[in-house]
Short mmCIF file of C-alpha atoms in Angstrom, two decimals:
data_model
loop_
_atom_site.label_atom_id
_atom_site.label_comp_id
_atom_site.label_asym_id
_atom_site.label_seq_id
_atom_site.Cartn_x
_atom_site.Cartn_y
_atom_site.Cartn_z
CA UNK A 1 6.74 -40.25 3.71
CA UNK A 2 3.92 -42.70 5.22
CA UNK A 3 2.91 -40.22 8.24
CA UNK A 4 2.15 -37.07 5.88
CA UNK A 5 0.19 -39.08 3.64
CA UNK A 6 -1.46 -40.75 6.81
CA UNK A 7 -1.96 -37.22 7.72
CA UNK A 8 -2.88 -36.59 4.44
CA UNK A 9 -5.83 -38.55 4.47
CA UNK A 10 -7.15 -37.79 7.87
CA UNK A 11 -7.60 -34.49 6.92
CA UNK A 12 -9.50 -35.47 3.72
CA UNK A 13 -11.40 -38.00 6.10
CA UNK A 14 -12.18 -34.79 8.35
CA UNK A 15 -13.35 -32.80 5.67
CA UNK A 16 -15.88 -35.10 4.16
CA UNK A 17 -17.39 -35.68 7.99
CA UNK A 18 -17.57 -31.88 8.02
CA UNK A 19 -19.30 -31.94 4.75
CA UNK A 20 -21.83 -34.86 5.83
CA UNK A 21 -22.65 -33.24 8.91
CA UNK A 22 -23.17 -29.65 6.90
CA UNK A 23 -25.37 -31.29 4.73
CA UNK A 24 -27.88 -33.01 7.65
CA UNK A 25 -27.83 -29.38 9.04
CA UNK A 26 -28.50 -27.61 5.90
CA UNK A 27 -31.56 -30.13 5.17
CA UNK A 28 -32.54 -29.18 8.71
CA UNK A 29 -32.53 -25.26 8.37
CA UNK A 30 -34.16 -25.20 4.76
CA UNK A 31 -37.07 -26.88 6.23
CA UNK A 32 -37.42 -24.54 9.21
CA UNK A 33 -36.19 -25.93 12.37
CA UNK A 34 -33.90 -23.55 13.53
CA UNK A 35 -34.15 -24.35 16.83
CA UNK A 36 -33.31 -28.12 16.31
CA UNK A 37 -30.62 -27.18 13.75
CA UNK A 38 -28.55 -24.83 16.22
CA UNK A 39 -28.44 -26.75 19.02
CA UNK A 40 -26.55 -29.62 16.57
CA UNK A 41 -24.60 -27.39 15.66
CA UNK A 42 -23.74 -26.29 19.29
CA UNK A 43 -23.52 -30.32 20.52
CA UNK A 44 -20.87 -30.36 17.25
CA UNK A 45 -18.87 -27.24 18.49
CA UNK A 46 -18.51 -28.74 21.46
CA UNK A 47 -17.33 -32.19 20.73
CA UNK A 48 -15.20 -30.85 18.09
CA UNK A 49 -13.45 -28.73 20.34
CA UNK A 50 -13.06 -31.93 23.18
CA UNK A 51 -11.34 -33.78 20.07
CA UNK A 52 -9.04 -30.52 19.88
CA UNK A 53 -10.38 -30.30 16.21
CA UNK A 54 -9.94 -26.69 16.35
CA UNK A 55 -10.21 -26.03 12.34
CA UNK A 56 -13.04 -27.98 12.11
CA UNK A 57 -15.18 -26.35 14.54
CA UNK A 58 -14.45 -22.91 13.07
CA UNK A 59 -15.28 -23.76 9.90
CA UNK A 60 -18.42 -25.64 10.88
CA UNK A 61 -19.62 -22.50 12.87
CA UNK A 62 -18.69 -20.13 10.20
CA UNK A 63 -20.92 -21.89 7.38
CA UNK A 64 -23.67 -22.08 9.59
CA UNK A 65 -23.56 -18.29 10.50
CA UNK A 66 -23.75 -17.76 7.04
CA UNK A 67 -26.46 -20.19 6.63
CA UNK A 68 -28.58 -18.96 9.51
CA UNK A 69 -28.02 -15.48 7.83
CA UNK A 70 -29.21 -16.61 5.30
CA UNK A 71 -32.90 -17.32 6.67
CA UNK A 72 -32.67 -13.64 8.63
CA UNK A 73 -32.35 -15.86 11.96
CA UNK A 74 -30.11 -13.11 13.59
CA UNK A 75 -29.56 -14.71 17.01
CA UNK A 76 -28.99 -18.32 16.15
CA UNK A 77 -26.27 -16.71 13.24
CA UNK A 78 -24.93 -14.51 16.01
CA UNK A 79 -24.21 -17.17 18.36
CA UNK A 80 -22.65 -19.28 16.28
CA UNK A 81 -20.17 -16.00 15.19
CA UNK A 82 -19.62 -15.81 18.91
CA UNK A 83 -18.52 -19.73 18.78
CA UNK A 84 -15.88 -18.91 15.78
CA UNK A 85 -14.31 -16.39 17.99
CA UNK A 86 -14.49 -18.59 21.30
CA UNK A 87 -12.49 -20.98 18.34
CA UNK A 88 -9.96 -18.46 18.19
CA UNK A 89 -9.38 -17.82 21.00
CA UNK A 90 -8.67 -20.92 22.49
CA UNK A 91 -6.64 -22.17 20.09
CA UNK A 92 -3.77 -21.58 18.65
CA UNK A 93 -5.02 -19.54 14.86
CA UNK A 94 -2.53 -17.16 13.84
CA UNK A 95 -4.03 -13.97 12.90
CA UNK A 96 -4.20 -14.09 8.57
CA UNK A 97 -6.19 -12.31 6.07
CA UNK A 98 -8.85 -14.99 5.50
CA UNK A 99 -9.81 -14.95 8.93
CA UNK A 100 -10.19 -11.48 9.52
CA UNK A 101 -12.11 -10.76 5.65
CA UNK A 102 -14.62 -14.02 7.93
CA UNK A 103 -14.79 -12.05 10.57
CA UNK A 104 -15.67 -8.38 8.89
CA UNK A 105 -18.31 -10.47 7.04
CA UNK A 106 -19.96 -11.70 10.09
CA UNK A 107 -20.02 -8.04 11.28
CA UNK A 108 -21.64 -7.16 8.12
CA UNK A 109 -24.29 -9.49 8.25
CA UNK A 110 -25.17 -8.94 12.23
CA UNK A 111 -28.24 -6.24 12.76
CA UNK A 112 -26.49 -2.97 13.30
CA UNK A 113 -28.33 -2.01 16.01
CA UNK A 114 -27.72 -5.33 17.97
CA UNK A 115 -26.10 -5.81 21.02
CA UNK A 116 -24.34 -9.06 19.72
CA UNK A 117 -22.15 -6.91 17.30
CA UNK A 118 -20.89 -4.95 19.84
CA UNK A 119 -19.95 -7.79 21.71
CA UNK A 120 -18.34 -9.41 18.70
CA UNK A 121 -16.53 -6.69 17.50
CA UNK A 122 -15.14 -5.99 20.65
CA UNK A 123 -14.05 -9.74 20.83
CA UNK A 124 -12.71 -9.81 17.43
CA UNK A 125 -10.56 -6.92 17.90
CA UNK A 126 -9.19 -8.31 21.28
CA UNK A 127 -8.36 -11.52 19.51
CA UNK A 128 -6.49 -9.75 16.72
CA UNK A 129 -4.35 -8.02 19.08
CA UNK A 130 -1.94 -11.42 18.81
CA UNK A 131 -1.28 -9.81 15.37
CA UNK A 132 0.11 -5.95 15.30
CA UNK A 133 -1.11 -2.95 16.68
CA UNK A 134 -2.62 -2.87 20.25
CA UNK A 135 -6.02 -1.36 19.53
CA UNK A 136 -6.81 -4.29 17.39
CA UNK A 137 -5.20 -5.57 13.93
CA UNK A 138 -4.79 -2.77 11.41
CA UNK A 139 -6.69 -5.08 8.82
CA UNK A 140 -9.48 -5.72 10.93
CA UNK A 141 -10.07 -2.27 11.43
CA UNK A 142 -9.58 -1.40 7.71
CA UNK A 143 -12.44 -3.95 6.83
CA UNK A 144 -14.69 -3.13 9.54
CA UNK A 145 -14.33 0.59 8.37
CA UNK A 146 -15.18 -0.13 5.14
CA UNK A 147 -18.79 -1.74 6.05
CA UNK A 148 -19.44 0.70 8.28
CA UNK A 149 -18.70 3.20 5.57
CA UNK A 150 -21.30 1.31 3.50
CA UNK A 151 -23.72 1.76 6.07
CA UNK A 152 -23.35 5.29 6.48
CA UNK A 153 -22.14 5.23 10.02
CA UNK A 154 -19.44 7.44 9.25
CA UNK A 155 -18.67 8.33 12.71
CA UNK A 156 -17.63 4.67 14.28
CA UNK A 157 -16.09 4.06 10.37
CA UNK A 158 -13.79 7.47 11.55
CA UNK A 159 -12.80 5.70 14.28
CA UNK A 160 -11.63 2.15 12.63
CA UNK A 161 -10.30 4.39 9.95
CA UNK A 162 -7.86 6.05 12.45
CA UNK A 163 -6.50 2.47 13.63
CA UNK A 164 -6.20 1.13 10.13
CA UNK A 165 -3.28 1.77 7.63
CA UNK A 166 -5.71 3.47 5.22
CA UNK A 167 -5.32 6.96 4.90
CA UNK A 168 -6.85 7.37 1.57
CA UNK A 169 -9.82 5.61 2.47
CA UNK A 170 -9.94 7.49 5.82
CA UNK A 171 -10.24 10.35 3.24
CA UNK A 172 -12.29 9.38 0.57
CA UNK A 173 -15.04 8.53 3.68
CA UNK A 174 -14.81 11.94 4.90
CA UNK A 175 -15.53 13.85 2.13
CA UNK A 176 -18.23 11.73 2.03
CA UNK A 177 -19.62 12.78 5.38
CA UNK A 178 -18.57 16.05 4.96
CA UNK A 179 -20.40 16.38 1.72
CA UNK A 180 -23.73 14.72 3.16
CA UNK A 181 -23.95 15.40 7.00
CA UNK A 182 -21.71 19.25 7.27
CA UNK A 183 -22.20 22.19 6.95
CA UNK A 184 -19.70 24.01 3.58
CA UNK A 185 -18.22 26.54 6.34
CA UNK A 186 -16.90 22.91 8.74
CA UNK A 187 -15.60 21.72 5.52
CA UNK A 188 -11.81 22.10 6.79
CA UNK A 189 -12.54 20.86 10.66
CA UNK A 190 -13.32 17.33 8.94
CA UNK A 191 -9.89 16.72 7.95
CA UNK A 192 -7.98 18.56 10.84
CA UNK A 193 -9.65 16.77 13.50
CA UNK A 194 -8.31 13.48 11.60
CA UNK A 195 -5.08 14.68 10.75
CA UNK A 196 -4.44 15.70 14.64
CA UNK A 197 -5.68 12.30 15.28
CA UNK A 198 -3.54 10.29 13.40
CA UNK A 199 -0.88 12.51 14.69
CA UNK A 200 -1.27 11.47 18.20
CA UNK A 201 -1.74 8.08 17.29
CA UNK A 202 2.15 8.42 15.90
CA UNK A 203 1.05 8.00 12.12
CA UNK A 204 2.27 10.67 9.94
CA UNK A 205 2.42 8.66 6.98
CA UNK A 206 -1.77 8.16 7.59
CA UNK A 207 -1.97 12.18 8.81
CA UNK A 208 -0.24 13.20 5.01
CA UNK A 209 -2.13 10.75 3.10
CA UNK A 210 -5.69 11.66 4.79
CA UNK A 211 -5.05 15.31 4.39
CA UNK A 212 -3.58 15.44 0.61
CA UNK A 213 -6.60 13.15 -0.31
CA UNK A 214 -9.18 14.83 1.27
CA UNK A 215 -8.32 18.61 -0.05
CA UNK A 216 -7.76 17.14 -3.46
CA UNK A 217 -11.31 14.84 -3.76
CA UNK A 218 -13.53 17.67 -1.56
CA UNK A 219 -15.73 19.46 -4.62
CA UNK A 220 -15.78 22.55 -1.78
CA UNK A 221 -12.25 23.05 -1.78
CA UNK A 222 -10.39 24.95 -3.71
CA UNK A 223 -6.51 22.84 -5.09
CA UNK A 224 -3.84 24.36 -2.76
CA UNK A 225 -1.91 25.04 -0.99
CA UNK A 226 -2.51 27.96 -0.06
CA UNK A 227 -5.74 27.28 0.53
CA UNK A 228 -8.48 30.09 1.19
CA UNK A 229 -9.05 28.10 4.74
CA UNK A 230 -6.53 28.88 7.58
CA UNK A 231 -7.02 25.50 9.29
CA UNK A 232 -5.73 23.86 6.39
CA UNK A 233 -2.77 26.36 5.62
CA UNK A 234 -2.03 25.36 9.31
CA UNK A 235 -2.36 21.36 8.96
CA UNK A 236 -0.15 22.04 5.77
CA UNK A 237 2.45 23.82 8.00
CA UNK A 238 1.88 21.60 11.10
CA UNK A 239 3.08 18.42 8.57
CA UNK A 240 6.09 20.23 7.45
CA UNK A 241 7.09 21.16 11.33
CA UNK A 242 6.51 17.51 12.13
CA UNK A 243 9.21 16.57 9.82
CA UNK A 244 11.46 19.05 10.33
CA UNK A 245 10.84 18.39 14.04
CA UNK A 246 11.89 22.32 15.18
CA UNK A 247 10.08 23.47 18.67
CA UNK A 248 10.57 27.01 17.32
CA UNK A 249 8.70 26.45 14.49
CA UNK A 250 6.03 24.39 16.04
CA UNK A 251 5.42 26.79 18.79
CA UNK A 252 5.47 29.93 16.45
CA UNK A 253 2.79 27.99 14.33
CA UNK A 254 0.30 26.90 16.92
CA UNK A 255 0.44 30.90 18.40
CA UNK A 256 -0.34 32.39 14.96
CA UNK A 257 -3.18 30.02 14.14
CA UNK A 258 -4.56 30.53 17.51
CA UNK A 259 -7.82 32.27 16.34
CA UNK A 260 -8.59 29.64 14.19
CA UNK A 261 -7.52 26.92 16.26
CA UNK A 262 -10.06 28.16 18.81
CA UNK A 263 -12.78 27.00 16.50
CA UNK A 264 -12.70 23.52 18.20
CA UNK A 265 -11.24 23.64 22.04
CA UNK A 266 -10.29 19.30 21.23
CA UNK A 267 -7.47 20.83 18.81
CA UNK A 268 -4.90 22.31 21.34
CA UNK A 269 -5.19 19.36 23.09
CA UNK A 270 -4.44 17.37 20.48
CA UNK A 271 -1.48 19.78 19.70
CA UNK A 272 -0.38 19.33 23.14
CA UNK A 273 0.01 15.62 22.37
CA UNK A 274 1.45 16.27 19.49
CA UNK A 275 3.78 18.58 20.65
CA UNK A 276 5.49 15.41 23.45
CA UNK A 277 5.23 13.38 20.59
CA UNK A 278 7.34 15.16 17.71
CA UNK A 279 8.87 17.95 19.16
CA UNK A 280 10.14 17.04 22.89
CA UNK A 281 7.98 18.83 24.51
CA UNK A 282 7.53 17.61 28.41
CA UNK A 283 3.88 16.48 29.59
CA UNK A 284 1.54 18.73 31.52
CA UNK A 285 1.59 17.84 35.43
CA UNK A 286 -2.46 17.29 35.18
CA UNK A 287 -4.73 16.65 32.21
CA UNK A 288 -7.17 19.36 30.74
CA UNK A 289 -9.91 16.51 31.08
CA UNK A 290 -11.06 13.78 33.37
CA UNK A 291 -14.06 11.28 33.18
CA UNK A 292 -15.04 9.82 30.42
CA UNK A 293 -13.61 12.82 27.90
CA UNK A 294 -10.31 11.93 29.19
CA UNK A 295 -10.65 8.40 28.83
CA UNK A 296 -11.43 8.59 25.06
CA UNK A 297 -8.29 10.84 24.36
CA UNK A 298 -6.23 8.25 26.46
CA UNK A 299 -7.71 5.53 24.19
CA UNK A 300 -7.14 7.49 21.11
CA UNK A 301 -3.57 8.83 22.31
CA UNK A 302 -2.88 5.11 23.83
CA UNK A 303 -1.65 6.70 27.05
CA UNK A 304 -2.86 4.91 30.53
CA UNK A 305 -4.48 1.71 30.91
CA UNK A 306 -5.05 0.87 27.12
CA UNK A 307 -7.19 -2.59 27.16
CA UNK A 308 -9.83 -0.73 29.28
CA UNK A 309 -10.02 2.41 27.47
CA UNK A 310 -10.17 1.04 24.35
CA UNK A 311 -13.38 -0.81 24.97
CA UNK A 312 -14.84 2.36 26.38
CA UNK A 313 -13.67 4.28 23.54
CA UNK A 314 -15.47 2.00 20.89
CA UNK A 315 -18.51 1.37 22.86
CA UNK A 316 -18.87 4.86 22.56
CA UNK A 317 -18.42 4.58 18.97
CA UNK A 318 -16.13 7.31 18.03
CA UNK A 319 -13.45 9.00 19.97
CA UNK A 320 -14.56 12.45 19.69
CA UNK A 321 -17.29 13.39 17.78
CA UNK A 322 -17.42 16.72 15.59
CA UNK A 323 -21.46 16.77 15.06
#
């Protein structure tokens, strides 16, 4: 019993230094010398991190982020975000909840049009990889979606949407956009163009969940189905088919609602995915697209060399953009 409590009281030892130290910054910042107070807190990160004091360092970096935030001194707060990361990963965090609802509200606090966010992001996502899903943790993607929801940048929030487990958010965020930024007559090509996507990304539980919540929430749309728009009486069908898993039936669909389907020249290569995926259906010999088009349906289908086209995909902020 004498080593945990030892242990015990290091840690409340630690935290008070922490707490000291915060303070003498704090004092430092509120009287305006930013400058002096971030290199501390950069001579701190670093001789935490020699001590291994991993924890401590994080916290220490995440406070003042906040702090410098706080004052609108962007670059100093975005540095020390950039230390939190280097934090994770060089030790050993496990990917939790708390961590990544610190790291979404770093995002939200960094300028939007800054170059640091996109570097962060990109990091952040990277780092939550050692959690699930290879694009980046579902969680971290829900939360990032949500701010950038809040900011109105609906087409990058599409694209978190599509890698987070959130299909009726995913929803609610595109009727949303549809209602603000379309036109009435694209009101269905909203929701197919994320249904298809979650369908290549292997999610049909996210494809049904976006699609019954968007055509029930949209004030355009009239409750089906049927509904009075073929794409939808299509996705409706397409859902069924992926269930039932019948080429017949998949192939007979996609030739009736070819007219339609020729509304948006992305969606038959999505079905083409979709069709290997769900229904057996052996891989053309060349792609449709090269360049940079192809790269972002690789990233979105997560065929080819995934780490690299990822980064390319979200640095172009959506994977395929309807407007």
């Amino acid at each position: 019993m004498a080593e945990p409590e030892s242990l015990r009281c290091s840690s409340v030892r630690n935290r008070g230094g922490v707490q000291r130290v915060e303070g003498k910054l704090r004092a430092s910042v509120e009287k305006g010398d930013y400058y002096e107070a971030h290199q501390m807190y950069r001579t701190l990160f670093f001789r935490y991190m020699s001590q291994g004091k991993h924890a401590e360092a994080r916290e220490l970096m995440y406070n003042g982020a906040l702090l410098f935030f706080s004052y609108n001194q962007q670059n100093s707060a975005a540095d020390l975000s950039m230390l939190v990361l280097e934090v994770l990963e060089k030790s050993d965090t496990k990917v939790e909840d708390e961590i990544l609802e610190n790291l979404a509200k770093l995002f939200s606090l960094m300028d939007p049009n800054s170059p640091e966010r996109v570097a962060f992001v990109s990091r952040a996502l990277k780092w939550s990889t050692g959690g699930s899903g290879k694009l980046g943790h579902p969680k971290l993607h829900q939360l990032l979606a949500v701010i950038l929801w809040k900011e109105q940048n609906y087409s990058e929030s599409r694209y978190h949407f599509l890698h987070s487990s959130d299909g009726e958010g995913c929803a609610q965020m595109l009727v949303e956009y549809s209602s603000s930024r379309g036109y009435r007559s694209e009101v269905d090509m909203f929701v197919v163009q994320a249904v298809l996507q979650f369908l290549c990304l292997k999610n049909k539980n996210g494809a049904s969940v976006v699609f019954s919540t968007y055509t029930e929430k949209h004030p355009s749309i009239e409750r089906g189905p049927p509904f009075v728009q073929p794409l939808l009486n299509f996705i409706w069908f397409l859902l069924l088919a992926v269930e039932g898993g019948k080429l017949t039936v998949f192939t007979v669909l996609c030739e009736q609602y070819q007219p339609s389907l020729k509304r948006d020249p992305m969606y038959n290569e999505y079905l083409d995915r979709i069709g290997q995926l769900f229904f057996g259906v052996p891989p053309k010999q060349s792609p449709s697209y090269g360049g940079l088009l192809g790269n972002l349906l690789n990233s979105l289908m997560g065929s080819g060399e995934e780490d690299d086209v990822a980064e390319e995909a979200h640095e172009d902020s959506s994977p395929i953009e309807l407007d």
